[in-house]
Tab-separated table of C-alpha atoms (C1' of nucleotides) in Angstrom:
chain	number	residue	atom	x	y	z
A	1	MET	CA	2.181	-11.831	9.351
A	2	ALA	CA	1.447	-14.106	6.396
A	3	ALA	CA	0.223	-17.593	7.284
A	4	ASP	CA	2.375	-19.753	5.016
A	5	ALA	CA	4.898	-22.181	6.492
A	6	LEU	CA	8.047	-20.516	5.217
A	7	SER	CA	6.959	-17.111	6.512
A	8	ARG	CA	6.293	-18.577	9.936
A	9	VAL	CA	9.750	-20.191	10.030
A	10	PHE	CA	11.580	-17.027	8.983
A	11	ALA	CA	9.514	-14.866	11.339
A	12	ALA	CA	10.170	-17.257	14.217
A	13	LEU	CA	13.931	-16.995	13.682
A	14	ALA	CA	13.868	-13.208	13.269
A	15	ASP	CA	14.028	-12.880	17.059
A	16	PRO	CA	17.437	-13.316	18.758
A	17	THR	CA	15.911	-14.800	21.904
A	18	ARG	CA	14.177	-17.459	19.816
A	19	ARG	CA	17.365	-18.186	17.851
A	20	ASP	CA	19.139	-18.517	21.185
A	21	ILE	CA	16.488	-20.993	22.345
A	22	VAL	CA	16.953	-23.001	19.146
A	23	ALA	CA	20.709	-22.991	19.757
A	24	ARG	CA	20.149	-24.248	23.285
A	25	LEU	CA	17.794	-26.987	22.069
A	26	ALA	CA	20.285	-28.176	19.460
A	27	VAL	CA	22.382	-29.319	22.419
A	28	GLY	CA	19.508	-31.212	24.021
A	29	ASP	CA	15.856	-31.093	25.076
A	30	ALA	CA	14.932	-28.735	27.913
A	31	THR	CA	11.956	-27.656	29.995
A	32	VAL	CA	10.369	-24.214	29.751
A	33	GLY	CA	11.860	-23.224	33.085
A	34	GLU	CA	15.344	-24.263	32.021
A	35	LEU	CA	14.980	-22.327	28.797
A	36	ALA	CA	13.718	-19.233	30.615
A	37	ALA	CA	16.455	-19.197	33.267
A	38	PRO	CA	19.166	-17.346	31.272
A	39	TYR	CA	16.877	-14.442	30.378
A	40	ASP	CA	15.490	-11.641	32.502
A	41	VAL	CA	12.011	-12.015	31.073
A	42	THR	CA	9.137	-13.898	32.683
A	43	VAL	CA	8.550	-17.580	32.017
A	44	GLN	CA	5.306	-16.553	30.296
A	45	ALA	CA	7.248	-14.568	27.720
A	46	VAL	CA	9.439	-17.591	26.987
A	47	SER	CA	6.326	-19.751	26.777
A	48	LYS	CA	5.026	-17.365	24.107
A	49	HIS	CA	8.306	-17.628	22.204
A	50	LEU	CA	8.004	-21.403	22.320
A	51	ARG	CA	4.496	-21.175	20.926
A	52	VAL	CA	5.812	-19.180	17.968
A	53	LEU	CA	8.561	-21.744	17.402
A	54	GLU	CA	6.025	-24.570	17.705
A	55	ASP	CA	3.631	-22.920	15.215
A	56	ALA	CA	6.572	-22.700	12.824
A	57	GLY	CA	7.195	-26.426	13.315
A	58	LEU	CA	10.682	-25.807	14.683
A	59	VAL	CA	9.922	-27.255	18.079
A	60	SER	CA	7.601	-29.784	19.700
A	61	ARG	CA	6.407	-30.062	23.283
A	62	SER	CA	5.522	-33.259	25.099
A	63	ARG	CA	4.376	-33.837	28.655
A	64	GLU	CA	6.302	-35.416	31.498
A	65	ALA	CA	4.570	-34.927	34.875
A	66	GLN	CA	4.236	-31.139	35.327
A	67	ARG	CA	7.117	-30.470	32.973
A	68	ARG	CA	6.776	-29.807	29.225
A	69	PRO	CA	10.098	-30.866	27.656
A	70	VAL	CA	10.809	-28.951	24.459
A	71	HIS	CA	12.388	-30.709	21.511
A	72	LEU	CA	14.010	-29.249	18.393
A	73	GLU	CA	12.543	-30.463	15.080
A	74	ALA	CA	15.515	-30.098	12.755
A	75	GLU	CA	13.716	-31.159	9.569
A	76	VAL	CA	12.059	-27.758	9.146
A	77	PHE	CA	15.461	-26.226	8.542
A	78	ASP	CA	15.464	-28.046	5.218
A	79	LEU	CA	12.526	-25.942	4.029
A	80	MET	CA	14.555	-22.795	4.560
A	81	THR	CA	17.768	-24.202	3.179
A	82	LYS	CA	16.003	-25.243	0.002
A	83	TRP	CA	14.500	-21.802	-0.509
A	84	ILE	CA	17.795	-20.064	0.156
A	85	GLU	CA	19.864	-22.362	-2.037
A	86	ARG	CA	17.498	-22.042	-4.962
A	87	TYR	CA	17.834	-18.285	-5.208
A	88	ARG	CA	21.458	-18.163	-4.241
A	89	ARG	CA	22.294	-20.560	-7.051
A	90	GLN	CA	20.172	-18.600	-9.513
A	91	ALA	CA	21.943	-15.396	-8.564
A	92	GLU	CA	25.389	-16.971	-8.786
A	93	GLU	CA	24.582	-18.520	-12.135
A	94	ARG	CA	23.489	-15.130	-13.387
A	95	TYR	CA	26.762	-13.535	-12.313
A	96	ARG	CA	28.727	-16.272	-14.008
A	97	ARG	CA	26.837	-15.739	-17.262
A	98	LEU	CA	27.271	-11.969	-16.960
A	99	ASP	CA	31.001	-12.452	-16.513
A	100	ASP	CA	31.125	-14.611	-19.628
A	101	VAL	CA	29.297	-11.951	-21.606
A	102	LEU	CA	31.586	-9.192	-20.344
A	103	ARG	CA	34.685	-11.193	-21.178
A	104	SER	CA	33.434	-11.847	-24.713
A	105	LEU	CA	32.703	-8.182	-25.426
A	106	PRO	CA	34.993	-5.744	-27.302
A	107	ASP	CA	36.760	-3.261	-25.044
A	108	ASP	CA	34.343	-0.329	-24.831
A	109	VAL	CA	30.650	-0.928	-25.274
A	110	PRO	CA	28.029	1.504	-23.985
A	111	PRO	CA	26.743	0.572	-20.532
A	112	THR	CA	23.452	-1.296	-20.611
A	113	ARG	CA	20.796	-2.325	-18.180
A	114	PRO	CA	20.555	-6.135	-18.108
A	115	ALA	CA	17.954	-7.162	-20.684
A	116	ASP	CA	14.472	-7.821	-19.301
A	117	PRO	CA	14.604	-11.465	-18.293
A	118	PRO	CA	11.869	-13.924	-19.264
A	119	GLN	CA	8.998	-13.036	-16.913
A	120	GLU	CA	8.561	-16.430	-15.298
A	121	ARG	CA	6.581	-15.905	-12.121
A	122	ASN	CA	8.448	-17.647	-9.353
A	123	PRO	CA	6.731	-19.243	-6.373
A	124	SER	CA	7.776	-17.740	-3.056
B	1	MET	CA	12.301	-6.003	16.007
B	2	ALA	CA	15.848	-6.613	17.190
B	3	ALA	CA	18.542	-4.607	15.410
B	4	ASP	CA	21.163	-7.284	14.713
B	5	ALA	CA	22.022	-8.278	11.148
B	6	LEU	CA	20.729	-11.832	11.256
B	7	SER	CA	17.390	-10.732	12.725
B	8	ARG	CA	16.982	-8.159	9.982
B	9	VAL	CA	17.665	-10.767	7.288
B	10	PHE	CA	15.221	-13.311	8.718
B	11	ALA	CA	12.572	-10.653	9.319
B	12	ALA	CA	12.971	-9.338	5.774
B	13	LEU	CA	12.353	-12.808	4.354
B	14	ALA	CA	9.396	-13.509	6.660
B	15	ASP	CA	7.132	-11.693	4.178
B	16	PRO	CA	6.015	-13.596	1.047
B	17	THR	CA	5.936	-10.443	-1.080
B	18	ARG	CA	9.533	-9.722	-0.170
B	19	ARG	CA	10.577	-13.326	-0.848
B	20	ASP	CA	8.832	-13.024	-4.184
B	21	ILE	CA	10.799	-9.854	-4.927
B	22	VAL	CA	14.033	-11.634	-4.056
B	23	ALA	CA	13.037	-14.478	-6.388
B	24	ARG	CA	12.389	-11.980	-9.161
B	25	LEU	CA	15.726	-10.250	-8.560
B	26	ALA	CA	17.618	-13.541	-8.685
B	27	VAL	CA	16.687	-13.601	-12.370
B	28	GLY	CA	17.962	-10.067	-12.987
B	29	ASP	CA	17.983	-6.471	-11.770
B	30	ALA	CA	14.724	-4.525	-11.965
B	31	THR	CA	13.298	-1.081	-11.286
B	32	VAL	CA	10.820	-0.331	-8.510
B	33	GLY	CA	8.017	0.025	-11.027
B	34	GLU	CA	8.793	-3.321	-12.632
B	35	LEU	CA	8.872	-4.983	-9.234
B	36	ALA	CA	5.584	-3.395	-8.188
B	37	ALA	CA	3.688	-4.298	-11.380
B	38	PRO	CA	2.673	-7.876	-10.442
B	39	TYR	CA	1.115	-6.843	-7.121
B	40	ASP	CA	-2.068	-4.962	-6.371
B	41	VAL	CA	-0.390	-2.757	-3.799
B	42	THR	CA	0.873	0.772	-4.410
B	43	VAL	CA	4.408	1.426	-5.604
B	44	GLN	CA	5.004	3.119	-2.241
B	45	ALA	CA	4.329	-0.150	-0.439
B	46	VAL	CA	6.856	-1.934	-2.660
B	47	SER	CA	9.337	0.870	-2.059
B	48	LYS	CA	8.941	0.222	1.676
B	49	HIS	CA	9.545	-3.504	1.150
B	50	LEU	CA	12.703	-2.660	-0.762
B	51	ARG	CA	13.862	-0.481	2.106
B	52	VAL	CA	13.465	-3.419	4.475
B	53	LEU	CA	15.412	-5.664	2.105
B	54	GLU	CA	18.079	-2.984	1.711
B	55	ASP	CA	18.428	-2.518	5.496
B	56	ALA	CA	18.925	-6.273	5.719
B	57	GLY	CA	21.675	-6.034	3.113
B	58	LEU	CA	19.814	-8.327	0.724
B	59	VAL	CA	19.426	-5.700	-1.956
B	60	SER	CA	21.145	-2.548	-3.193
B	61	ARG	CA	19.747	0.364	-5.142
B	62	SER	CA	21.671	2.544	-7.565
B	63	ARG	CA	20.555	5.483	-9.666
B	64	GLU	CA	20.094	5.577	-13.418
B	65	ALA	CA	18.292	8.715	-14.580
B	66	GLN	CA	14.940	8.698	-12.736
B	67	ARG	CA	15.046	4.951	-12.329
B	68	ARG	CA	16.413	3.165	-9.245
B	69	PRO	CA	17.525	-0.281	-10.431
B	70	VAL	CA	17.419	-2.841	-7.642
B	71	HIS	CA	20.121	-5.475	-7.368
B	72	LEU	CA	20.201	-8.681	-5.306
B	73	GLU	CA	23.173	-9.028	-2.947
B	74	ALA	CA	23.547	-12.793	-2.730
B	75	GLU	CA	26.400	-12.805	-0.212
B	76	VAL	CA	24.068	-12.096	2.715
B	77	PHE	CA	22.475	-15.493	2.214
B	78	ASP	CA	25.709	-16.977	3.523
B	79	LEU	CA	25.055	-15.435	6.933
B	80	MET	CA	21.776	-17.324	7.162
B	81	THR	CA	23.113	-20.535	5.700
B	82	LYS	CA	25.939	-20.552	8.231
B	83	TRP	CA	23.573	-20.059	11.136
B	84	ILE	CA	21.191	-22.732	9.917
B	85	GLU	CA	23.892	-25.271	9.111
B	86	ARG	CA	25.514	-24.882	12.492
B	87	TYR	CA	22.410	-25.886	14.421
B	88	ARG	CA	21.210	-28.415	11.922
B	89	ARG	CA	24.541	-30.211	12.177
B	90	GLN	CA	24.488	-30.021	15.970
B	91	ALA	CA	20.990	-31.475	16.045
B	92	GLU	CA	21.879	-34.244	13.601
B	93	GLU	CA	25.025	-35.067	15.517
B	94	ARG	CA	22.967	-35.326	18.674
B	95	TYR	CA	20.540	-37.741	17.045
B	96	ARG	CA	23.412	-39.837	15.761
B	97	ARG	CA	24.885	-40.064	19.244
B	98	LEU	CA	21.477	-40.850	20.714
B	99	ASP	CA	21.071	-43.629	18.164
B	100	ASP	CA	24.461	-45.031	19.148
B	101	VAL	CA	23.460	-44.997	22.806
B	102	LEU	CA	20.141	-46.666	22.100
B	103	ARG	CA	21.792	-49.348	19.998
B	104	SER	CA	24.330	-50.076	22.741
B	105	LEU	CA	21.671	-50.453	25.460
B	106	PRO	CA	20.183	-53.724	26.745
B	107	ASP	CA	16.721	-54.398	25.410
B	108	ASP	CA	14.386	-52.724	27.908
B	109	VAL	CA	15.635	-49.772	29.900
B	110	PRO	CA	13.286	-47.235	31.529
B	111	PRO	CA	12.684	-44.141	29.362
B	112	THR	CA	14.843	-41.220	30.361
B	113	ARG	CA	15.039	-37.525	29.658
B	114	PRO	CA	18.394	-36.706	27.965
B	115	ALA	CA	20.873	-35.714	30.675
B	116	ASP	CA	21.292	-31.963	31.211
B	117	PRO	CA	23.925	-30.942	28.676
B	118	PRO	CA	26.902	-28.734	29.575
B	119	GLN	CA	25.434	-25.234	29.853
B	120	GLU	CA	27.563	-23.571	27.175
B	121	ARG	CA	25.894	-20.285	26.266
B	122	ASN	CA	25.662	-20.167	22.502
B	123	PRO	CA	25.822	-16.964	20.524
B	124	SER	CA	22.677	-16.284	18.515
C	1	DT	C1'	-6.542	-33.108	51.868
C	2	DC	C1'	-3.618	-28.882	51.163
C	3	DC	C1'	0.687	-26.996	49.345
C	4	DT	C1'	4.185	-26.361	45.930
C	5	DT	C1'	6.005	-26.541	41.314
C	6	DC	C1'	5.735	-26.043	36.363
C	7	DA	C1'	3.510	-24.157	32.869
C	8	DT	C1'	-0.441	-22.014	30.270
C	9	DC	C1'	-4.355	-18.725	29.532
C	10	DA	C1'	-6.326	-14.008	29.484
C	11	DA	C1'	-6.231	-9.210	29.439
C	12	DC	C1'	-3.732	-5.359	28.745
C	13	DC	C1'	-0.028	-2.018	26.891
C	14	DA	C1'	3.554	0.223	24.031
C	15	DG	C1'	6.084	-0.265	19.875
C	16	DT	C1'	6.471	-2.065	15.183
C	17	DT	C1'	4.682	-3.404	10.604
C	18	DG	C1'	2.287	-3.262	6.139
C	19	DG	C1'	-0.686	-0.812	4.032
C	20	DT	C1'	-2.939	3.663	2.536
C	21	DT	C1'	-3.179	8.767	0.564
C	22	DG	C1'	-1.028	13.057	-0.495
C	23	DA	C1'	2.889	15.891	-1.286
C	24	DG	C1'	7.603	16.462	-2.834
C	25	DT	C1'	12.022	15.496	-5.491
C	26	DA	C1'	14.924	14.230	-9.544
C	27	DG	C1'	15.663	13.942	-14.144
C	28	DG	C1'	14.584	13.393	-19.177
C	29	DA	C1'	11.284	15.256	-23.144
C	30	DG	C1'	8.508	18.915	-25.294
D	1	DC	C1'	10.317	26.734	-18.563
D	2	DT	C1'	6.611	23.204	-18.294
D	3	DC	C1'	5.146	18.630	-18.250
D	4	DC	C1'	5.661	13.728	-17.467
D	5	DT	C1'	7.793	9.730	-15.345
D	6	DA	C1'	9.893	7.302	-11.530
D	7	DC	C1'	10.399	7.278	-7.095
D	8	DT	C1'	10.681	8.745	-1.975
D	9	DC	C1'	8.984	11.100	2.189
D	10	DA	C1'	5.435	12.037	5.742
D	11	DA	C1'	1.425	11.222	8.197
D	12	DC	C1'	-1.930	8.269	9.383
D	13	DC	C1'	-4.340	3.692	10.552
D	14	DA	C1'	-5.451	-1.172	11.767
D	15	DA	C1'	-3.272	-5.341	12.955
D	16	DC	C1'	0.373	-7.800	15.080
D	17	DT	C1'	4.345	-8.465	18.529
D	18	DG	C1'	6.847	-8.921	22.745
D	19	DG	C1'	6.417	-7.895	26.979
D	20	DT	C1'	3.838	-7.444	31.548
D	21	DT	C1'	0.592	-9.007	35.674
D	22	DG	C1'	-2.883	-12.022	37.562
D	23	DA	C1'	-5.563	-16.201	37.497
D	24	DT	C1'	-5.890	-21.007	36.372
D	25	DG	C1'	-4.670	-25.959	35.414
D	26	DA	C1'	-2.135	-30.247	36.200
D	27	DA	C1'	0.641	-33.230	38.715
D	28	DG	C1'	3.615	-34.772	42.682
D	29	DG	C1'	4.760	-34.561	47.858
D	30	DA	C1'	3.347	-33.651	52.724
DNA sequence: TCCTTCATCAACCAGTTGGTTGAGTAGGAG
DNA sequence: CTCCTACTCAACCAACTGGTTGATGAAGGA
């Protein structure tokens, strides 16, 4: 998988078990054992999931005696939200403009492919 | 990878090339060839990326002579946004409550782990 | 000290992914 | 019909993922 931050966040949340863990952590911090309990996988597997979430910056782990309480880092969600909103707004704006154009046209014009847009190269 | 809709969407966007394609499509529809041009991978590789995006419901392909114009389906973003917002709000709410508790406490109390929350099993 | 608990590390395995090349299909243009 | 363009399908490959088992580390309780 690609190494950039956004890719790591999306990849981390592409697994339902990891999304479930995030959901659980939104309610409150928990230890690895507590997080593993609901699933029929080993605690090692859950530990691996937590490592993926931690690498994505979604979660942090501290130490408290033998336990490693896991904490949700909600700020990273903003990264995603920003990316999503940018392109959603662009797309919606485009539809709005298309609607305007269609409304302003005479009744039967030949069907066209949308004109090649200005080739600005967008950052991912 | 898990087969559920949300997993497919997140997984599709976990690749920077695919996010780039989405960004390009937010500006306007495009053919496979047009989408492939900026990258130094084969058109087949881009076709595969488009299949992943299509399976996730992020993109649709029609037919127009030999060309297969690709169109961004912006509605699917809502699925993600809803998921994200739910847990972001929960996490923020939790912090707010924690702040309230901390403010209401006498000056030096021993550090505690947040009490085990009610074990409601959240959907992913 | 030894034992138990909580969690990680290491090695391994099967399945998936992102890429390739090569062949095939669909539809206009000559 | 033949050729060219635009694209997909199929097979293959190396790298990565999500899981396992077994060993190890770190800290508290006897």
